[in-house]
Amino acid sequence: MNRPGTVLVLGTGQAGFQVAASLREEKFDGRVVLVGDEPGLPYQRPPLSKAYLTGKADADAVRLRPDRFFAEHRLELRAGERAARIDRAGRRVVLASGEALPYDHLVLALGARNRALPVPGAELDGVVQLRTLGDAEGLRRRLETTREAVVVGAGFIGLEFAAVAAARGVAVTVVEAADRPMARSLSVAMSAFFRGAHERQGVRFVFGASVVRVLGGDGGGRATGVETADGRRFPGDLVLVGIGVVPNAELAADAGLAVADGIVVDERLETSDPAISAIGDCARHPCRFAAGAGPVRIESVQNAVDQARCVAARLAGRTAPYGAVPWFWSDQGASKLQIAGMAAPHDRAVVRGDPAGGAFSVFCFREGGLAGVESVNRPLDHVLARKLLANGADLAPEQAADPGFDLKARAGTPRAA
Amino acid sequence: MPNIVFVHPDGAREELEIAEGTSVMQGATAQGIDGIVAECGGNCMCATCHVYIEPSQLALLPAMSEEEDALLDGTASERRPNSRLSCQIAVTPAMGGLVVNLPERQV
């Protein structure tokens, strides 16, 4: 864009908010319009399954910025509005209300939605998901009277919830199709640590089991548990479903943009239409940290924020390829998991630290190079791992495993050319 | 509530009341002041809530953890001896009048 025009952002999550805020930091002087289907001010999602659920944070505390910020920065927030259609030829977006909003550049920050549990009974009262502030409010209320809960899916959201619920004295059963928790993302060693940590808090795991039905009570209206394919039944007055997400790519697909499990973008985060960018959970981008250099779709705050910044800089005239090191965190009970890079898949993993003591890192290698590092209660390892990956520093598995090896010195040393 | 004084790079001052126990970062973003990004939401993971504390008041602050120290090595504006991450500063009654200088950039 050569002159200030209108940047229209669809989505008011972390990515949508950040691209708007970063445009102003970049001194972009045109109109910035944000459209999102959720009510209220943009908020952070990570605390919803952590501090918000425990009551440590309220709705105000999870807001990204107050009203004042949007007014002062001339960010036109259209909350509670749904985009119905992208008119690429006319460079406008038609809202469900019929109103059309023009754009010079369109940023799709549409996020993802939770995958629904495709079994009978999934519509019963007491079967819940957790993604929005509204979901979290409802869940927090339900938890006050929940005695037994079934969590379907041993992923990050399910286990963060399980930890909060178990700490409240709820009997929690986690039903998972794979043979270990967070199997898609974590090394065997880290997965085993978290299994043990949750079990010590009273969480029961059922692995290798798929839910085929949600059971209803006599009246049939309320969930009372789940049944698995082998006929076993697990009781729960609350059934939390955390079985992954589906990217919100339909608007893009309907507009003829390239879509493949997410909106396909290039290294500049442009879609197949140069007037449209896509960022965050909904975008599939080439990633030099991923196996085979991607492309990947990453669901994380870091990815949303850094991609937003990359697009804002481009729209302000500073084009650079996206290349941030991915990082991620998950708080589960007393254990803080941090991941740097793209640790999965890997062909070798070495441990640094003390798994028995609950503070260690798993350094994961792929084809001889460092792919990613998982840390639990070893935040310094995590920070250094991000530097190692950003600098492309050489690190051998033997060095990573050697407690005497000076990781900090190596992290500060870019690889010799 | 203790008053915390934020000084922007251009010298402009803003005074905010921040509740005890709340971090300086949280108080600043909740009240919408510019200059603190805090992309990780206060988890000591991102170094975008970097501030320079008035040197004479450094002793009022909690000790710095190893990870804060490491993150400060990667700030967008230069690290100085009085650099801290504002998400790691929980406000105490003794911090009334604390002067927090904002860096030129956080990213």
Coordinates of C-alpha atoms in Angstrom, one line a residue:
Chain A
M1 CA 0.0 0.0 0.0
N2 CA 1.5 3.3 -1.1
R3 CA -0.7 5.6 0.8
P4 CA -2.8 5.4 3.9
G5 CA -6.0 3.6 3.1
T6 CA -8.3 1.4 5.1
V7 CA -7.0 -1.7 6.7
L8 CA -9.9 -4.0 7.6
V9 CA -9.2 -6.7 10.2
L10 CA -11.6 -9.7 10.5
G11 CA -11.2 -11.2 13.9
T12 CA -10.7 -9.5 17.3
G13 CA -8.6 -12.2 19.0
Q14 CA -4.9 -11.8 19.9
A15 CA -3.9 -11.6 16.2
G16 CA -6.6 -9.2 15.1
F17 CA -6.0 -6.9 18.1
Q18 CA -2.2 -7.0 17.6
V19 CA -2.2 -6.1 13.9
A20 CA -4.4 -3.1 14.7
A21 CA -2.2 -2.0 17.6
S22 CA 1.0 -2.6 15.7
L23 CA -0.3 -0.6 12.7
R24 CA -0.4 2.5 15.0
E25 CA 3.0 1.7 16.5
E26 CA 4.2 1.6 12.9
K27 CA 2.7 5.1 12.4
F28 CA 0.2 3.9 9.9
D29 CA -2.2 6.8 9.5
G30 CA -5.1 5.3 7.6
R31 CA -8.3 3.9 9.0
V32 CA -8.1 0.7 11.0
V33 CA -11.4 -1.2 11.4
L34 CA -11.7 -4.4 13.5
V35 CA -14.7 -6.7 13.1
G36 CA -15.3 -9.6 15.5
D37 CA -18.3 -11.8 16.2
E38 CA -17.7 -11.9 20.0
P39 CA -19.1 -9.1 22.2
G40 CA -17.0 -6.7 24.2
L41 CA -13.4 -5.7 24.1
P42 CA -10.7 -8.1 22.8
Y43 CA -9.3 -10.3 25.5
Q44 CA -6.5 -12.9 26.1
R45 CA -7.5 -16.5 25.7
P46 CA -4.7 -18.3 27.7
P47 CA -5.9 -17.2 31.1
L48 CA -9.4 -18.6 30.4
S49 CA -8.3 -22.1 31.2
K50 CA -6.0 -21.0 34.0
A51 CA -6.3 -17.9 36.2
Y52 CA -9.8 -17.0 35.0
L53 CA -11.1 -20.5 35.7
T54 CA -9.7 -20.5 39.2
G55 CA -11.2 -17.1 39.9
K56 CA -7.8 -15.5 40.3
A57 CA -8.6 -13.2 37.3
D58 CA -11.9 -11.6 36.3
A59 CA -13.2 -10.5 32.9
D60 CA -11.5 -7.1 33.3
A61 CA -8.1 -8.7 34.0
V62 CA -8.1 -10.7 30.8
R63 CA -9.0 -7.8 28.5
L64 CA -6.1 -6.9 26.3
R65 CA -6.6 -3.1 26.6
P66 CA -9.4 -0.8 27.9
D67 CA -11.8 1.3 25.8
R68 CA -9.5 4.2 26.1
F69 CA -6.8 2.5 24.1
F70 CA -9.1 2.0 21.0
A71 CA -10.4 5.5 21.1
E72 CA -6.9 7.1 21.5
H73 CA -5.5 5.0 18.6
R74 CA -8.5 5.5 16.3
L75 CA -9.1 1.7 16.2
E76 CA -12.7 1.3 15.0
L77 CA -13.9 -1.8 16.9
R78 CA -17.1 -3.4 15.5
A79 CA -17.7 -6.1 18.2
G80 CA -20.5 -8.5 17.9
E81 CA -20.6 -8.3 14.1
R82 CA -20.2 -11.3 11.8
A83 CA -18.6 -11.1 8.3
A84 CA -20.7 -12.9 5.8
R85 CA -18.7 -12.6 2.5
I86 CA -15.6 -11.2 1.0
D87 CA -16.1 -9.3 -2.2
R88 CA -12.6 -9.3 -3.6
A89 CA -13.4 -7.6 -6.9
G90 CA -15.2 -4.8 -5.0
R91 CA -12.6 -4.8 -2.1
R92 CA -15.2 -4.9 0.5
V93 CA -16.5 -7.2 3.2
V94 CA -20.3 -7.7 3.5
L95 CA -21.5 -8.2 7.1
A96 CA -24.3 -10.5 8.1
S97 CA -26.3 -7.3 8.7
G98 CA -25.9 -6.5 5.0
E99 CA -23.6 -3.5 5.6
A100 CA -20.5 -3.5 3.4
L101 CA -17.2 -2.3 4.7
P102 CA -14.6 -1.2 2.1
Y103 CA -10.9 -2.1 2.4
D104 CA -7.6 -1.3 0.8
H105 CA -6.0 -4.2 2.6
L106 CA -7.9 -7.0 4.4
V107 CA -6.3 -9.0 7.3
L108 CA -7.9 -12.3 8.1
A109 CA -7.4 -13.1 11.8
L110 CA -10.4 -15.4 12.0
G111 CA -8.9 -17.9 14.5
A112 CA -10.2 -21.4 14.9
R113 CA -13.2 -23.0 16.5
N114 CA -13.3 -26.1 18.7
R115 CA -13.9 -29.4 17.0
A116 CA -17.3 -30.8 18.0
L117 CA -17.6 -34.2 19.5
P118 CA -19.2 -36.2 16.7
V119 CA -21.2 -38.7 18.8
P120 CA -24.8 -39.1 20.0
G121 CA -25.5 -37.1 23.2
A122 CA -23.0 -34.4 22.4
E123 CA -25.8 -31.9 22.5
L124 CA -26.8 -32.7 26.1
D125 CA -26.6 -30.1 28.8
G126 CA -23.3 -30.5 30.6
V127 CA -21.2 -31.2 27.5
V128 CA -19.0 -28.1 27.2
Q129 CA -16.1 -26.7 25.4
L130 CA -13.7 -23.9 26.3
R131 CA -12.6 -21.3 23.8
T132 CA -14.4 -18.0 24.5
L133 CA -14.8 -15.8 27.5
G134 CA -18.5 -16.8 27.4
D135 CA -17.5 -20.5 27.5
A136 CA -15.2 -19.8 30.5
E137 CA -17.9 -17.9 32.4
G138 CA -20.2 -20.8 32.0
L139 CA -17.6 -23.4 32.9
R140 CA -16.5 -21.5 36.0
R141 CA -20.2 -21.5 37.2
R142 CA -20.7 -25.1 36.4
L143 CA -17.5 -26.1 38.3
E144 CA -19.0 -24.8 41.5
T145 CA -21.4 -27.7 41.5
T146 CA -19.5 -30.4 39.6
R147 CA -18.5 -33.5 41.5
E148 CA -17.2 -35.7 38.6
A149 CA -15.9 -34.5 35.3
V150 CA -14.9 -36.4 32.1
V151 CA -12.4 -34.7 29.9
V152 CA -12.4 -35.9 26.3
G153 CA -9.0 -35.4 24.8
A154 CA -5.7 -35.2 26.7
G155 CA -4.5 -32.1 24.9
F156 CA -3.4 -28.7 26.4
I157 CA -6.9 -27.3 27.0
G158 CA -8.2 -30.6 28.5
L159 CA -5.3 -31.0 30.8
E160 CA -5.3 -27.3 31.9
F161 CA -8.9 -27.8 32.8
A162 CA -8.3 -31.1 34.5
A163 CA -5.6 -29.6 36.7
V164 CA -8.0 -26.8 37.8
A165 CA -10.9 -29.1 38.4
A166 CA -8.8 -31.7 40.3
A167 CA -7.5 -28.9 42.5
R168 CA -11.1 -28.0 43.4
G169 CA -11.7 -31.6 44.5
V170 CA -13.6 -32.7 41.3
A171 CA -13.0 -36.4 40.4
V172 CA -11.6 -36.1 36.9
T173 CA -11.3 -38.8 34.2
V174 CA -9.5 -38.0 31.0
V175 CA -10.3 -40.1 28.0
E176 CA -7.8 -40.0 25.2
A177 CA -7.5 -41.9 21.9
A178 CA -3.7 -41.9 21.9
D179 CA -1.6 -43.8 24.4
R180 CA -0.2 -40.8 26.3
P181 CA -1.1 -37.2 27.0
M182 CA -0.3 -34.4 24.5
A183 CA 1.0 -37.1 22.2
R184 CA 0.9 -34.9 19.0
S185 CA 3.0 -32.2 20.6
L186 CA 5.3 -33.6 23.3
S187 CA 8.2 -36.0 23.6
V188 CA 7.6 -39.3 25.3
A189 CA 9.7 -38.1 28.3
M190 CA 7.7 -34.9 28.8
S191 CA 4.4 -36.6 28.2
A192 CA 5.3 -39.2 30.9
F193 CA 6.2 -36.4 33.4
F194 CA 2.8 -34.7 32.9
R195 CA 0.9 -38.0 33.2
G196 CA 2.6 -38.6 36.5
A197 CA 2.0 -35.0 37.7
H198 CA -1.7 -35.2 36.9
E199 CA -2.1 -38.6 38.4
R200 CA -0.6 -37.5 41.6
Q201 CA -3.3 -34.8 41.8
G202 CA -5.9 -37.5 41.4
V203 CA -6.6 -37.3 37.7
R204 CA -7.4 -40.7 36.2
F205 CA -6.3 -41.3 32.6
V206 CA -8.0 -43.7 30.1
F207 CA -5.8 -44.1 27.1
G208 CA -6.5 -45.8 23.8
A209 CA -10.2 -45.2 24.2
S210 CA -12.5 -43.3 22.0
V211 CA -15.8 -41.9 23.2
V212 CA -18.8 -43.2 21.2
R213 CA -21.6 -41.7 23.2
V214 CA -22.4 -39.2 25.8
L215 CA -24.8 -40.7 28.4
G216 CA -27.9 -38.9 29.5
G217 CA -29.8 -39.2 32.7
D218 CA -33.3 -40.5 33.1
G219 CA -34.8 -37.3 31.9
G220 CA -32.3 -37.4 29.0
G221 CA -31.5 -33.7 29.1
R222 CA -28.3 -33.8 31.2
A223 CA -25.0 -35.5 30.6
T224 CA -24.1 -38.2 33.1
G225 CA -20.9 -39.5 31.6
V226 CA -19.5 -41.1 28.5
E227 CA -19.3 -44.5 26.9
T228 CA -16.2 -45.7 25.0
A229 CA -15.9 -47.9 22.0
D230 CA -15.1 -51.0 24.2
G231 CA -18.3 -50.5 26.2
R232 CA -16.8 -49.0 29.3
R233 CA -18.7 -46.2 31.0
F234 CA -17.2 -43.2 32.8
P235 CA -19.5 -41.1 35.0
G236 CA -19.4 -37.3 34.9
D237 CA -21.9 -34.5 35.4
L238 CA -19.6 -32.4 33.3
V239 CA -18.1 -33.5 30.0
L240 CA -15.4 -31.1 28.7
V241 CA -14.5 -31.7 25.1
G242 CA -11.0 -30.7 24.0
I243 CA -10.3 -32.6 20.8
G244 CA -8.6 -30.0 18.7
V245 CA -9.8 -27.2 16.5
V246 CA -10.9 -26.4 13.0
P247 CA -9.5 -23.2 11.4
N248 CA -12.1 -20.6 10.4
A249 CA -11.2 -20.6 6.7
E250 CA -14.7 -20.8 5.1
L251 CA -14.9 -17.0 4.3
A252 CA -11.5 -17.3 2.5
A253 CA -12.5 -20.5 0.7
D254 CA -15.8 -19.0 -0.4
A255 CA -13.9 -16.0 -1.8
G256 CA -11.7 -18.3 -3.9
L257 CA -8.5 -18.0 -1.8
A258 CA -6.2 -21.0 -1.4
V259 CA -7.2 -23.0 1.6
A260 CA -5.7 -26.3 3.0
D261 CA -6.5 -26.8 6.6
G262 CA -6.1 -23.1 7.1
I263 CA -5.8 -20.1 4.8
V264 CA -2.6 -20.6 2.7
V265 CA -0.1 -17.7 2.9
D266 CA 3.4 -17.2 1.7
E267 CA 6.5 -16.2 3.7
R268 CA 5.1 -12.6 3.8
L269 CA 1.8 -13.9 5.1
E270 CA 0.0 -12.8 2.0
T271 CA -2.8 -15.0 0.7
S272 CA -3.2 -15.9 -2.9
D273 CA -4.7 -12.3 -3.2
P274 CA -2.0 -9.7 -2.4
A275 CA -4.7 -7.4 -1.0
I276 CA -5.5 -10.0 1.7
S277 CA -3.2 -11.3 4.5
A278 CA -4.0 -14.1 6.9
I279 CA -2.5 -14.5 10.4
G280 CA -2.7 -16.5 13.6
D281 CA -4.6 -19.7 14.1
C282 CA -6.4 -19.6 10.8
A283 CA -3.2 -19.2 8.6
R284 CA -1.0 -22.0 7.2
H285 CA 2.5 -20.5 6.6
P286 CA 5.9 -21.7 5.6
C287 CA 8.0 -22.1 8.7
R288 CA 11.7 -22.7 8.7
F289 CA 11.6 -24.2 12.2
A290 CA 9.1 -26.9 11.1
A291 CA 10.0 -30.3 9.7
G292 CA 10.6 -29.8 6.0
A293 CA 10.1 -26.1 6.5
G294 CA 6.4 -26.4 6.9
P295 CA 3.9 -25.2 5.9
V296 CA 2.2 -25.3 9.3
R297 CA -0.7 -23.8 11.2
I298 CA 0.3 -22.8 14.7
E299 CA -2.1 -22.1 17.5
S300 CA -0.4 -19.9 19.9
V301 CA -0.2 -16.3 21.3
Q302 CA 3.4 -15.9 20.0
N303 CA 2.4 -16.9 16.5
A304 CA -0.6 -14.6 16.5
V305 CA 1.4 -11.7 17.8
D306 CA 4.5 -12.0 15.7
Q307 CA 2.5 -12.6 12.5
A308 CA 0.4 -9.6 13.3
R309 CA 3.5 -7.5 13.7
C310 CA 5.0 -8.8 10.5
V311 CA 1.9 -7.8 8.5
A312 CA 1.6 -4.4 10.2
A313 CA 5.3 -3.7 9.3
R314 CA 4.6 -4.7 5.7
L315 CA 1.6 -2.4 5.4
A316 CA 3.6 0.4 6.8
G317 CA 6.2 -0.1 4.1
R318 CA 8.7 -2.4 5.9
T319 CA 8.4 -5.8 4.2
A320 CA 10.3 -8.7 5.7
P321 CA 9.6 -12.5 5.6
Y322 CA 8.1 -14.0 8.7
G323 CA 10.6 -16.0 10.6
A324 CA 10.0 -15.8 14.3
V325 CA 11.0 -18.7 16.6
P326 CA 7.7 -20.4 17.7
W327 CA 7.2 -20.6 21.5
F328 CA 4.4 -21.7 23.7
W329 CA 3.4 -22.3 27.2
S330 CA 0.8 -24.3 29.2
D331 CA 0.2 -24.1 33.0
Q332 CA -1.0 -27.4 34.4
G333 CA -1.3 -27.3 38.2
A334 CA 2.1 -26.5 39.7
S335 CA 3.9 -27.4 36.5
K336 CA 4.7 -24.8 33.8
L337 CA 5.4 -26.3 30.4
Q338 CA 7.3 -24.1 27.9
I339 CA 8.1 -25.1 24.4
A340 CA 10.6 -23.4 22.1
G341 CA 10.8 -24.3 18.4
M342 CA 8.9 -27.1 16.7
A343 CA 9.9 -30.1 18.7
A344 CA 7.6 -32.6 16.9
P345 CA 8.5 -34.7 15.1
H346 CA 12.0 -35.5 16.3
D347 CA 14.4 -38.4 16.0
R348 CA 16.4 -37.9 19.2
A349 CA 15.6 -36.5 22.5
V350 CA 17.9 -35.9 25.5
V351 CA 17.0 -34.7 29.0
R352 CA 18.7 -31.9 30.8
G353 CA 17.9 -31.4 34.5
D354 CA 16.1 -33.5 37.0
P355 CA 12.8 -35.2 35.9
A356 CA 12.3 -36.8 39.3
G357 CA 12.5 -33.3 40.9
G358 CA 10.0 -31.9 38.5
A359 CA 12.4 -29.4 36.8
F360 CA 13.9 -30.5 33.5
S361 CA 14.0 -29.9 29.7
V362 CA 13.9 -32.2 26.8
F363 CA 16.1 -31.1 23.9
C364 CA 14.6 -32.6 20.7
F365 CA 16.7 -33.1 17.6
R366 CA 15.7 -33.7 14.0
E367 CA 18.1 -34.7 11.3
G368 CA 21.1 -33.7 13.5
G369 CA 19.8 -30.2 14.3
L370 CA 18.0 -28.8 17.3
A371 CA 14.3 -28.9 16.5
G372 CA 12.8 -27.7 19.8
V373 CA 13.1 -27.7 23.5
E374 CA 10.4 -28.6 26.0
S375 CA 10.9 -27.3 29.5
V376 CA 9.0 -27.8 32.7
N377 CA 9.9 -25.5 35.6
R378 CA 13.2 -24.6 33.9
P379 CA 12.4 -21.2 32.4
L380 CA 16.0 -20.3 31.8
D381 CA 16.4 -23.3 29.5
H382 CA 13.4 -22.1 27.6
V383 CA 14.7 -18.6 27.1
L384 CA 18.1 -19.9 26.1
A385 CA 16.5 -22.4 23.7
R386 CA 14.7 -19.6 21.9
K387 CA 18.0 -17.8 21.5
L388 CA 19.8 -21.0 20.3
L389 CA 17.1 -21.5 17.7
A390 CA 17.0 -17.9 16.6
N391 CA 20.8 -17.8 16.2
G392 CA 20.9 -21.2 14.5
A393 CA 23.5 -22.1 17.0
D394 CA 25.2 -25.5 16.8
L395 CA 24.3 -27.8 19.7
A396 CA 25.1 -31.5 20.0
P397 CA 22.7 -33.8 21.9
E398 CA 25.7 -34.7 24.2
Q399 CA 26.2 -31.0 25.0
A400 CA 22.5 -30.4 25.7
A401 CA 22.5 -33.4 28.1
D402 CA 25.7 -32.3 29.9
P403 CA 24.7 -30.2 33.0
G404 CA 28.1 -28.6 33.0
F405 CA 27.8 -27.4 29.4
D406 CA 27.4 -23.6 29.2
L407 CA 24.1 -23.2 27.3
K408 CA 24.1 -19.4 27.9
A409 CA 27.4 -18.9 26.2
R410 CA 26.4 -21.1 23.3
A411 CA 23.1 -19.3 22.9
G412 CA 24.8 -16.0 22.5
T413 CA 27.1 -17.4 19.7
P414 CA 25.6 -17.4 16.2
R415 CA 26.8 -20.3 14.1
A416 CA 29.9 -19.6 12.2
A417 CA 29.2 -18.9 8.5
Chain B
M1 CA -3.4 2.3 46.0
P2 CA 0.2 3.3 45.4
N3 CA 0.8 5.8 42.6
I4 CA 3.3 4.7 39.9
V5 CA 4.8 7.3 37.7
F6 CA 5.4 6.3 34.0
V7 CA 7.7 8.5 32.0
H8 CA 7.6 8.2 28.3
P9 CA 10.7 8.5 26.1
D10 CA 9.6 12.0 25.2
G11 CA 9.5 13.0 28.8
A12 CA 5.7 13.0 29.2
R13 CA 4.6 11.7 32.6
E14 CA 1.5 9.7 33.5
E15 CA 0.6 8.7 37.0
L16 CA -1.5 5.6 37.6
E17 CA -2.9 4.1 40.7
I18 CA -2.1 0.4 40.8
A19 CA -3.5 -1.9 43.4
E20 CA -1.1 -3.7 45.7
G21 CA -0.2 -7.1 44.5
T22 CA -0.9 -6.2 40.9
S23 CA 2.1 -6.1 38.6
V24 CA 3.2 -2.8 37.2
M25 CA 2.7 -4.3 33.7
Q26 CA -0.8 -5.3 34.5
G27 CA -1.7 -2.0 35.9
A28 CA -0.3 -0.2 32.9
T29 CA -2.0 -2.3 30.2
A30 CA -5.3 -2.4 32.1
Q31 CA -5.3 1.4 32.1
G32 CA -4.2 1.5 28.4
I33 CA -1.0 3.4 28.6
D34 CA 1.3 3.1 25.6
G35 CA 4.9 1.8 25.8
I36 CA 4.2 -1.6 27.5
V37 CA 3.3 -4.4 25.1
A38 CA 3.2 -7.5 27.4
E39 CA 2.4 -9.9 24.6
C40 CA 2.6 -13.0 26.9
G41 CA 0.2 -11.5 29.4
G42 CA 2.6 -11.4 32.3
N43 CA 4.2 -14.8 32.2
C44 CA 7.8 -13.7 32.1
M45 CA 8.2 -15.1 28.7
C46 CA 8.5 -12.3 26.2
A47 CA 10.5 -9.2 27.4
T48 CA 8.0 -6.7 25.9
C49 CA 7.2 -5.1 29.2
H50 CA 10.8 -3.8 29.6
V51 CA 11.2 -0.7 31.8
Y52 CA 14.0 1.3 33.3
I53 CA 13.5 1.9 37.1
E54 CA 14.7 5.1 38.7
P55 CA 18.1 3.9 40.0
S56 CA 17.6 5.2 43.5
Q57 CA 14.4 3.1 43.8
L58 CA 15.8 -0.2 42.6
A59 CA 16.0 -1.6 46.1
L60 CA 12.2 -1.4 46.5
L61 CA 11.8 -4.1 43.9
P62 CA 11.8 -7.9 44.3
A63 CA 14.9 -9.8 43.4
M64 CA 15.4 -10.7 39.7
S65 CA 14.9 -14.3 38.7
E66 CA 17.3 -16.1 36.3
E67 CA 14.7 -16.1 33.5
E68 CA 14.0 -12.4 33.9
D69 CA 17.8 -11.8 33.7
A70 CA 18.0 -13.9 30.5
L71 CA 15.0 -12.3 28.9
L72 CA 16.4 -8.9 29.6
D73 CA 19.4 -9.9 27.4
G74 CA 17.0 -9.9 24.5
T75 CA 15.1 -6.6 24.9
A76 CA 14.4 -4.4 21.8
S77 CA 15.8 -1.3 23.5
E78 CA 19.2 -1.6 25.2
R79 CA 19.5 -3.3 28.5
R80 CA 20.8 -1.0 31.3
P81 CA 21.7 -1.7 34.9
N82 CA 18.2 -0.5 35.9
S83 CA 16.3 -2.6 33.4
R84 CA 13.5 -4.8 34.7
L85 CA 10.5 -6.6 33.3
S86 CA 7.4 -4.8 34.7
C87 CA 5.4 -8.1 34.8
Q88 CA 7.8 -9.2 37.6
I89 CA 7.2 -6.1 39.8
A90 CA 4.2 -6.7 42.1
V91 CA 3.2 -3.4 43.6
T92 CA 3.8 -3.0 47.3
P93 CA 2.8 -0.1 49.6
A94 CA 6.4 1.0 49.7
M95 CA 6.4 1.6 45.9
G96 CA 4.2 4.7 46.1
G97 CA 5.9 7.2 43.8
L98 CA 8.0 4.6 41.9
V99 CA 9.3 6.1 38.7
V100 CA 9.2 3.8 35.7
N101 CA 10.9 5.0 32.6
L102 CA 9.6 3.5 29.3
P103 CA 12.0 2.5 26.6
E104 CA 12.0 3.7 23.0
R105 CA 10.7 0.4 21.8
Q106 CA 9.5 -3.0 23.1
V107 CA 9.7 -5.0 19.8

